[in-house]
PDB file of C-alpha atoms in Angstrom:
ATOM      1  CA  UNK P   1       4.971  32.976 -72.497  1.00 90.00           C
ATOM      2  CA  UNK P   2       3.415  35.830 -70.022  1.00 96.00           C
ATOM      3  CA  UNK P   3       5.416  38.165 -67.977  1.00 98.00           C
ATOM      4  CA  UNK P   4       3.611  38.822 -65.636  1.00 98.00           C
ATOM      5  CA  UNK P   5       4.097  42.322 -63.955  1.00 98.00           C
ATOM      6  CA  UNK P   6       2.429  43.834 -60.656  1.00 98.00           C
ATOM      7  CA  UNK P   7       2.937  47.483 -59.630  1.00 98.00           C
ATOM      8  CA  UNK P   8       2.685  47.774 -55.690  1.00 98.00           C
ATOM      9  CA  UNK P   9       3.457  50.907 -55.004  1.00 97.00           C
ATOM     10  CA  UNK P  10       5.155  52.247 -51.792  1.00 97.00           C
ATOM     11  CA  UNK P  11       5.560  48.823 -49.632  1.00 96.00           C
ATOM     12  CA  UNK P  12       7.810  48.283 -46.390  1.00 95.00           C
ATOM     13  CA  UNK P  13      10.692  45.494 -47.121  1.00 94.00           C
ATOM     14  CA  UNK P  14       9.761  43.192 -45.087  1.00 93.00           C
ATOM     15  CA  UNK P  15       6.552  43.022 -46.286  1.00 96.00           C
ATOM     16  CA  UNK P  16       7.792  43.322 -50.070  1.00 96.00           C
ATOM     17  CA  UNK P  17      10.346  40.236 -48.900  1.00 95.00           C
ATOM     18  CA  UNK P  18       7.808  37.858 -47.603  1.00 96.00           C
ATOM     19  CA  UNK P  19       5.723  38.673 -50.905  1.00 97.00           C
ATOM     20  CA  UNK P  20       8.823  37.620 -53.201  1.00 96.00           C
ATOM     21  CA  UNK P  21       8.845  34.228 -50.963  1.00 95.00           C
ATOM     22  CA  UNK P  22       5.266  33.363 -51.847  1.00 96.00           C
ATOM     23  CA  UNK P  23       5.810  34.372 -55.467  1.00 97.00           C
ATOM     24  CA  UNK P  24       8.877  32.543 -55.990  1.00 96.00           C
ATOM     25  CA  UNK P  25       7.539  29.267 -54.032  1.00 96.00           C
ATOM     26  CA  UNK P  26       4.456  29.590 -57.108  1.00 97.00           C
ATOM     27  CA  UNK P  27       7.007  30.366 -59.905  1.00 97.00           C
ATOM     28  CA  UNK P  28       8.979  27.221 -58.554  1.00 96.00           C
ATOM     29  CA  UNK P  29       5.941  25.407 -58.566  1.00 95.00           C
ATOM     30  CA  UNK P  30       4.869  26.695 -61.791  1.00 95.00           C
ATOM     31  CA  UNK P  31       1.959  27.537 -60.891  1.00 96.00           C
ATOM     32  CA  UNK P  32       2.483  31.282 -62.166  1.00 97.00           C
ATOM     33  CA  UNK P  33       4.449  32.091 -64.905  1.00 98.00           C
ATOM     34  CA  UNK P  34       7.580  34.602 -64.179  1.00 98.00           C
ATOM     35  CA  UNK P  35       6.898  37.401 -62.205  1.00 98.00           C
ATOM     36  CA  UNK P  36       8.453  41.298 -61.950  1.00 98.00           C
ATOM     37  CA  UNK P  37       6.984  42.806 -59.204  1.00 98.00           C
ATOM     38  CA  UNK P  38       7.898  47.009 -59.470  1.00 98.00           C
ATOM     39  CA  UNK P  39       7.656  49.061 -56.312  1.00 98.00           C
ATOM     40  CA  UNK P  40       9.372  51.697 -54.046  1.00 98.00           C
ATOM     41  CA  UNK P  41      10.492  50.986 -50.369  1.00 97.00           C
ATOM     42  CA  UNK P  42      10.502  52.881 -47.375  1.00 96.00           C
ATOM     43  CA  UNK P  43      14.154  53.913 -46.515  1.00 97.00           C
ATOM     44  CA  UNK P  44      15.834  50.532 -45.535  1.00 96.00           C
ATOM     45  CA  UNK P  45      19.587  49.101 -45.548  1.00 93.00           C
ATOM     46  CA  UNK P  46      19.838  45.813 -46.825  1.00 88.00           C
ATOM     47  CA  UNK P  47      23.039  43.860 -46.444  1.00 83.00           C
ATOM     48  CA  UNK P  48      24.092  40.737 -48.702  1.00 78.00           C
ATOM     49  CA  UNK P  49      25.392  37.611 -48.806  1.00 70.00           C
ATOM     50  CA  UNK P  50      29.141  39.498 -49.141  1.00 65.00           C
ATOM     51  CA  UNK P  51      28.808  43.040 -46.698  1.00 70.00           C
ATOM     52  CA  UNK P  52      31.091  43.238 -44.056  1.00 74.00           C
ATOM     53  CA  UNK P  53      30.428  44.972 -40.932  1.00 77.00           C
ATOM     54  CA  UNK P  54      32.472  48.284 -41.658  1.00 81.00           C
ATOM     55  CA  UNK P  55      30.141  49.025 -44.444  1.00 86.00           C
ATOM     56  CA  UNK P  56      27.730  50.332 -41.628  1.00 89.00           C
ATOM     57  CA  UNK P  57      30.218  52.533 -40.145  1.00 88.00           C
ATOM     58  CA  UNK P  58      27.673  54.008 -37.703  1.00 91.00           C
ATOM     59  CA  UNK P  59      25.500  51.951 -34.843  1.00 89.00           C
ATOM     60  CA  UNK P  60      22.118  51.069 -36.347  1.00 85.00           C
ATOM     61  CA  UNK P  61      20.805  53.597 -33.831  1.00 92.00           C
ATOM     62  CA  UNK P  62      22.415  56.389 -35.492  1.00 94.00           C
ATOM     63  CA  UNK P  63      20.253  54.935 -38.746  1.00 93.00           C
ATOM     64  CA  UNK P  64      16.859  54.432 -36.700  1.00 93.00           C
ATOM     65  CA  UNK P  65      17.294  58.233 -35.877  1.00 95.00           C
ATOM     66  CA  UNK P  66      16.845  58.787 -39.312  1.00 95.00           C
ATOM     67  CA  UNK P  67      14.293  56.881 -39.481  1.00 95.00           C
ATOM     68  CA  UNK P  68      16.477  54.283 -41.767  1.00 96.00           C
ATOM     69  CA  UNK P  69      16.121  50.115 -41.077  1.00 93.00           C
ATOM     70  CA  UNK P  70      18.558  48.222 -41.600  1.00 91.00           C
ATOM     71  CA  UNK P  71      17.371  44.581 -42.843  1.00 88.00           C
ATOM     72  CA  UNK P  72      20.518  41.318 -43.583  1.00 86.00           C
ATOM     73  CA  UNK P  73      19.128  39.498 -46.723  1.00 83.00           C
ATOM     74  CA  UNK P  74      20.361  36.419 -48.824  1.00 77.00           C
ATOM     75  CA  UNK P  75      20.629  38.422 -51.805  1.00 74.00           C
ATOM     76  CA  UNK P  76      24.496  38.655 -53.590  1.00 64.00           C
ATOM     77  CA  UNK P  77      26.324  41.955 -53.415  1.00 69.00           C
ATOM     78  CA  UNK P  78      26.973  44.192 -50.637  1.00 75.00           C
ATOM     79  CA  UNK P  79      25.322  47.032 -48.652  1.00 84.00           C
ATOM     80  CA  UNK P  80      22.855  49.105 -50.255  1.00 86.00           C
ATOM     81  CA  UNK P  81      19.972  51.821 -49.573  1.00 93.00           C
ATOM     82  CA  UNK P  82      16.516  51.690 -50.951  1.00 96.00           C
ATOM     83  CA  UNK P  83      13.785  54.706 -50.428  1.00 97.00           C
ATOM     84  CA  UNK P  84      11.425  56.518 -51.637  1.00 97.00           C
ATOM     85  CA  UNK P  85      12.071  58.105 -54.988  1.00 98.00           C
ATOM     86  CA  UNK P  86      14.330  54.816 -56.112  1.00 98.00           C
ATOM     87  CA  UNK P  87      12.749  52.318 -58.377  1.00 98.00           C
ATOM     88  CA  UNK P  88      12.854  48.922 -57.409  1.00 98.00           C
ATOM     89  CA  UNK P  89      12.039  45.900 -59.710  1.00 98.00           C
ATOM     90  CA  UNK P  90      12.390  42.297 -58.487  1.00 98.00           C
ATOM     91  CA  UNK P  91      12.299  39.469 -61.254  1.00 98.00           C
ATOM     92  CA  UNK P  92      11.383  36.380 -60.017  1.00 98.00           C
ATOM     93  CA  UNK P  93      12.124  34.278 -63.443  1.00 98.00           C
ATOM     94  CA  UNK P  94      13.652  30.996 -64.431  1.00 97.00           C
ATOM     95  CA  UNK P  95      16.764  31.624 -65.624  1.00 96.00           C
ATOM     96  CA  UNK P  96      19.752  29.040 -66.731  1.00 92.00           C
ATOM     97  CA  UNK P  97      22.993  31.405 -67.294  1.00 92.00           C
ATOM     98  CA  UNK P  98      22.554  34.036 -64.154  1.00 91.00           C
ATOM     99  CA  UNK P  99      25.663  35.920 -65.181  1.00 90.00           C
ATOM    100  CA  UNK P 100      23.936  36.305 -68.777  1.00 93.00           C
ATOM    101  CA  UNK P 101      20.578  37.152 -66.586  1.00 95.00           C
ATOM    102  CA  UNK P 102      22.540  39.634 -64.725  1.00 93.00           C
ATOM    103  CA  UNK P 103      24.092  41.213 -67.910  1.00 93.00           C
ATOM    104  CA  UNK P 104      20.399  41.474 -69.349  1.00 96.00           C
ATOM    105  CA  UNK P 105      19.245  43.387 -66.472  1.00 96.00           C
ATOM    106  CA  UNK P 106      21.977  46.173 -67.060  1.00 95.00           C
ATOM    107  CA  UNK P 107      20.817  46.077 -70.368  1.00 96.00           C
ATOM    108  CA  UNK P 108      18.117  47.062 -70.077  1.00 97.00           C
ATOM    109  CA  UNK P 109      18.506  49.829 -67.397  1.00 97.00           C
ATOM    110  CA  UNK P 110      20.985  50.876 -69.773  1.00 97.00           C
ATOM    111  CA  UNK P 111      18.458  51.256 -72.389  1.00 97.00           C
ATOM    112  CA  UNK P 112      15.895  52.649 -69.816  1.00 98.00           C
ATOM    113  CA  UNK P 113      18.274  55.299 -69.051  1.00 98.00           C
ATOM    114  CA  UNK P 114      18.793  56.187 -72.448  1.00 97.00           C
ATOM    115  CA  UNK P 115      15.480  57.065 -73.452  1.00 96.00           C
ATOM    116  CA  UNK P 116      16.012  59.685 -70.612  1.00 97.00           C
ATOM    117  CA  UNK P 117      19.152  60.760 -72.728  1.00 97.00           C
ATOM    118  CA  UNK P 118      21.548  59.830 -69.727  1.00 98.00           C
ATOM    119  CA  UNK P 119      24.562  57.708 -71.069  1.00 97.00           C
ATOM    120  CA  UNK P 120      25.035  55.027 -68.665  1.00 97.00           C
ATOM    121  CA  UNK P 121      27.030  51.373 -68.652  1.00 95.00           C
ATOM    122  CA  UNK P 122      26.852  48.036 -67.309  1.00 91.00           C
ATOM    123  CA  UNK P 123      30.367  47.567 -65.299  1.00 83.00           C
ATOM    124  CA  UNK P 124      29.671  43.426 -64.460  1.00 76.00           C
ATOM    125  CA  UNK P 125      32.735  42.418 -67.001  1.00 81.00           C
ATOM    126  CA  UNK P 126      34.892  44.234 -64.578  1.00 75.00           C
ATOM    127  CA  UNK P 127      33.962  42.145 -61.680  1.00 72.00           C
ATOM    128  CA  UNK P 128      31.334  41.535 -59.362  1.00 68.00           C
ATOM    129  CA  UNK P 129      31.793  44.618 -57.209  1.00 71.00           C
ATOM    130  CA  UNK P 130      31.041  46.669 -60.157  1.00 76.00           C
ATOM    131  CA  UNK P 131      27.528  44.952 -60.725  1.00 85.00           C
ATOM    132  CA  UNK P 132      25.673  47.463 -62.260  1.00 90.00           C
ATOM    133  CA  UNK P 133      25.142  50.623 -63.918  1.00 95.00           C
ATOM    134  CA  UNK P 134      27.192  53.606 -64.365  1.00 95.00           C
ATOM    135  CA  UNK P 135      27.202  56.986 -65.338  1.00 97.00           C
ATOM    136  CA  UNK P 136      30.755  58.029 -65.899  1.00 93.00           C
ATOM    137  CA  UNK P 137      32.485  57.236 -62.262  1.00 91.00           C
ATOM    138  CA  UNK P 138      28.995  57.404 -60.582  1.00 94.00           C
ATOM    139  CA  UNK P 139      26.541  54.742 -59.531  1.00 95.00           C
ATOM    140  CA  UNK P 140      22.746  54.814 -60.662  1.00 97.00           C
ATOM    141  CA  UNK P 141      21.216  51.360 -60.748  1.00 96.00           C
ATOM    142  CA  UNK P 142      22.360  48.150 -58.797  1.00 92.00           C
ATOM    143  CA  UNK P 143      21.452  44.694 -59.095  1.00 91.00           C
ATOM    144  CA  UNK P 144      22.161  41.902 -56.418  1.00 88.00           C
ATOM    145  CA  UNK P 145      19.813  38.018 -56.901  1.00 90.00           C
ATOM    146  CA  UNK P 146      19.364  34.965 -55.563  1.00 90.00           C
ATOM    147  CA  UNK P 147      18.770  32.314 -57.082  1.00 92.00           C
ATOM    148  CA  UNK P 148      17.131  28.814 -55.466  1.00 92.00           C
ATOM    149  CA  UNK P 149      16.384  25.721 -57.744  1.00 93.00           C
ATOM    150  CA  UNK P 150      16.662  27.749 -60.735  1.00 95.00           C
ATOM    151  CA  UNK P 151      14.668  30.847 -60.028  1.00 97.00           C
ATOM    152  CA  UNK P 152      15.440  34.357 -59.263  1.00 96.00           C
ATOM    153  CA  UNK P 153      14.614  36.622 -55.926  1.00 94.00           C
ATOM    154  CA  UNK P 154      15.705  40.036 -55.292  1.00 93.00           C
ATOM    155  CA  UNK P 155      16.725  42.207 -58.352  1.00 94.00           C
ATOM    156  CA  UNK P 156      17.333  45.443 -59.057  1.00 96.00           C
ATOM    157  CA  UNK P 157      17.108  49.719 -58.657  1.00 96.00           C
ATOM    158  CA  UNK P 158      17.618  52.850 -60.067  1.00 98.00           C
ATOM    159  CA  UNK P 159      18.291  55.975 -58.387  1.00 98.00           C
ATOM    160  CA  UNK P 160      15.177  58.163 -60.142  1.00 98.00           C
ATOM    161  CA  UNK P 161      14.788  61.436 -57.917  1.00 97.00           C
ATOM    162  CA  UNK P 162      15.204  60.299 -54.317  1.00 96.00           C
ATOM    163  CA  UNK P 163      17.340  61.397 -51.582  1.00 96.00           C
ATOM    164  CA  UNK P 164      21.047  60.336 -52.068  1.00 96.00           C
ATOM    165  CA  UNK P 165      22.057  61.453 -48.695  1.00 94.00           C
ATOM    166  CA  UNK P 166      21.533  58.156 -46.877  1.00 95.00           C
ATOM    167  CA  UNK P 167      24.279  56.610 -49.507  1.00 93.00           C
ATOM    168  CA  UNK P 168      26.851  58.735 -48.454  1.00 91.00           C
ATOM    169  CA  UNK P 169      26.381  57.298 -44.357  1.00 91.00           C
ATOM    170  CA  UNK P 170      27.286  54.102 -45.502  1.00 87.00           C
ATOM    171  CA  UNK P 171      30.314  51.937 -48.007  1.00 77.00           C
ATOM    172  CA  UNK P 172      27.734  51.502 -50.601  1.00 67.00           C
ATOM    173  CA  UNK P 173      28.378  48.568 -52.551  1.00 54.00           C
ATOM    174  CA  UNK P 174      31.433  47.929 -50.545  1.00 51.00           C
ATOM    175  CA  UNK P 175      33.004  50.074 -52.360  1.00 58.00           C
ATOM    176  CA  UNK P 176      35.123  53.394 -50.125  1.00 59.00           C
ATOM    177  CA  UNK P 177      34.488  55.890 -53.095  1.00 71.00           C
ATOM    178  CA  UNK P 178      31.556  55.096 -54.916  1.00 79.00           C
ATOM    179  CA  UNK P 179      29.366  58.185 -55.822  1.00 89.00           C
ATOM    180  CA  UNK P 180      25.894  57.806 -56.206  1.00 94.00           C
ATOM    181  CA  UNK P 181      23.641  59.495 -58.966  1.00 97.00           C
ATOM    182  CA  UNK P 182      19.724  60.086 -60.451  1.00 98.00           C
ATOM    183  CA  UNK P 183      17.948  60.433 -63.073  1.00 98.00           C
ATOM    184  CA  UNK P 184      17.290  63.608 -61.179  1.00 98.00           C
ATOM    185  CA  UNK P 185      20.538  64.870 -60.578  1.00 97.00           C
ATOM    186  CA  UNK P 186      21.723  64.427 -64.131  1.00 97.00           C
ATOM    187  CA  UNK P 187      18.838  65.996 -66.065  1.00 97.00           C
ATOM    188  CA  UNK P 188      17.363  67.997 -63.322  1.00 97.00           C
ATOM    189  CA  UNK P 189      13.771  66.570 -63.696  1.00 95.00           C
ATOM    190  CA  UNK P 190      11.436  64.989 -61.325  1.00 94.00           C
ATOM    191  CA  UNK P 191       8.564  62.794 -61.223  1.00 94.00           C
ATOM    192  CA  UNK P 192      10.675  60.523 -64.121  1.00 96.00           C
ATOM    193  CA  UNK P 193       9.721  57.118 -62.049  1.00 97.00           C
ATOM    194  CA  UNK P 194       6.675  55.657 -63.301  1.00 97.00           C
ATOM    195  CA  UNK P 195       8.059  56.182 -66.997  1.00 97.00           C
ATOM    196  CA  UNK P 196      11.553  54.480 -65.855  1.00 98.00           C
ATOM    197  CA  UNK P 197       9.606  51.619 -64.122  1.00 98.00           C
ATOM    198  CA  UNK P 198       7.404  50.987 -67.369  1.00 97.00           C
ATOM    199  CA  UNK P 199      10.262  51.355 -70.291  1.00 98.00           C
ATOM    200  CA  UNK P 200      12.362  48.785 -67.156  1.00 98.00           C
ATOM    201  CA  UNK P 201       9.377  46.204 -67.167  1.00 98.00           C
ATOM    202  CA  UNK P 202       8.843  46.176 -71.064  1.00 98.00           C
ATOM    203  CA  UNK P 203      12.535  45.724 -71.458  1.00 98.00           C
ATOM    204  CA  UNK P 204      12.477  42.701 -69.052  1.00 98.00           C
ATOM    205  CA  UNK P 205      10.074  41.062 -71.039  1.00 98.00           C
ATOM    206  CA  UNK P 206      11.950  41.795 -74.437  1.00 97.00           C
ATOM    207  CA  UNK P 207      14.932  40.043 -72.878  1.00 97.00           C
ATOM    208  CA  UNK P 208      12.795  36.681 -71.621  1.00 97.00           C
ATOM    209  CA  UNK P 209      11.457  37.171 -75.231  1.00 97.00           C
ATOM    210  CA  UNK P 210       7.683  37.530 -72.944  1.00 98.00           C
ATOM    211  CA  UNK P 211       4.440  38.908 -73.603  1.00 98.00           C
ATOM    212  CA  UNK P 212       3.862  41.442 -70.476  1.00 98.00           C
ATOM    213  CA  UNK P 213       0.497  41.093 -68.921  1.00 98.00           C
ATOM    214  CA  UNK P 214      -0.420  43.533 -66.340  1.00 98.00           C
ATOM    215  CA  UNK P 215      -1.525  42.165 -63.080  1.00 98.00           C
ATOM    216  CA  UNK P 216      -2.868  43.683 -60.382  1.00 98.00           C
ATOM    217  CA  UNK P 217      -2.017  42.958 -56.693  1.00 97.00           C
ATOM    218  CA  UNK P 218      -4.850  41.476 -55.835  1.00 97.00           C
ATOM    219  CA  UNK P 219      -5.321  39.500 -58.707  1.00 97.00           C
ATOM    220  CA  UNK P 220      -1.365  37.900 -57.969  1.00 97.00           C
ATOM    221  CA  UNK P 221      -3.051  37.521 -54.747  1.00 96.00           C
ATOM    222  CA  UNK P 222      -5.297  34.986 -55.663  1.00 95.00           C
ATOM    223  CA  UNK P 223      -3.099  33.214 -57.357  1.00 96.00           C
ATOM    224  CA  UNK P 224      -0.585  32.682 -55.237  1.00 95.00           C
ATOM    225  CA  UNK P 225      -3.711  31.425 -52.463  1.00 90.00           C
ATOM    226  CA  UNK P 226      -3.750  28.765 -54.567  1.00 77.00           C
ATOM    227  CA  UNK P 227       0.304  27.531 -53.741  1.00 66.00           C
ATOM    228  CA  UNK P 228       1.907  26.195 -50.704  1.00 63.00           C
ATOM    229  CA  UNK P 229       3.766  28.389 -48.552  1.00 56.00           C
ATOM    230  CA  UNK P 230       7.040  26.373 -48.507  1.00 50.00           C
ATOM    231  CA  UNK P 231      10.057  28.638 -49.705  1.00 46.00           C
ATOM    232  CA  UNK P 232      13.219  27.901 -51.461  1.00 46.00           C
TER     233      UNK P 232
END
């Protein structure tokens, strides 16, 4: 079976949000076969299922200043930031056992990180605030899905050589004294993200035991003009 996996580049998230819709009303329809769509966002807040207010400690005016949006999704997990500089990959896959799904995924960040000899760890085993992986005490990559009639929305990122100031205005993850981390910051080079995002999408399809095919945007495009627009 394909994997099917579009690069989009730099996209707003609401834009990126009503493009996972479409794809996963076609994956649901099975009209496409499962989907990773890699990309980076302009600086947003997104809120799950599970944030409380106080994670935004600040009025969303003091965010818009910075020219940060702050977005409510459906996603699981808690607060988070995404921006330029962060990879973001959003599997939109069948799956059957989504806490097995979710341990894959920090698998193979894990392993992504690795080959850019950082040592990190998966922390889900510990509980669901600790979805994700770790380097030491410090956050790098975070995953939070949905999941409607079987297949996945949302996903995950890893911190490659963006700003981490916009963590630190926030509870990230809920969590009072989480520290957030890079590939930057821990090996001191840049321009790491397109090699991250490619060693992230081939070990996607390894796990779904997939052939990747690379598709471009516009080809996804016309497939997915070829699906109803009803969403799950």
């Amino acid at each position: 079976m394909d994997l099917w996996t579009v690069h989009l580049g730099r996209v707003p998230y609401s834009e990126a949000l009503a493009l996972q819709q479409r794809v996963r009303a076609a994956r649901q329809a099975d009209t496409i076969p499962d989907t990773l769509l890699t990309l980076e966002h302009d600086p947003v807040y997104t809120r799950g299922r599970r944030s409380d207010p106080a994670e935004l400690p600040f009025p969303e005016a003091y965010y818009a200043e910075r020219g940060i949006e702050v977005v409510d999704v459906d996603r699981g997990g808690k607060v988070t930031y995404h921006g330029p500089g962060q990879l973001v990959a959003y599997p939109i896959v069948r799956v059957g056992d989504v806490m097995g799904f979710v341990e894959q995924l920090e698998t193979l960040m894990v392993d992504a990180l690795a080959e850019e000899g950082i040592a990190a760890r998966g922390r889900a085993h510990e509980g669901r605030d600790f979805t994700g992986v770790w380097v030491g005490d410090r956050k790098i990559g975070s995953i939070g899905l949905h999941i409607s009639h079987g297949v996945t929305m949302h996903g995950l990122s890893i911190n490659v050589d963006g700003d981490l100031d916009p963590f630190t205005w926030i509870v990230a993850c809920g969590l009072g004294d989480v520290a957030m981390t890079s590939v930057l910051e821990q090996t001191g080079r840049a321009g790491r993200l397109d090699c991250v995002r490619k060693r992230v999408a081939h070990g996607l399809a390894g796990a779904l035991d997939h052939r990747q095919r690379l598709v471009t945007p516009r080809a996804l495009e016309r497939a997915l003009s070829a699906t109803p627009s009803t969403v799950g």
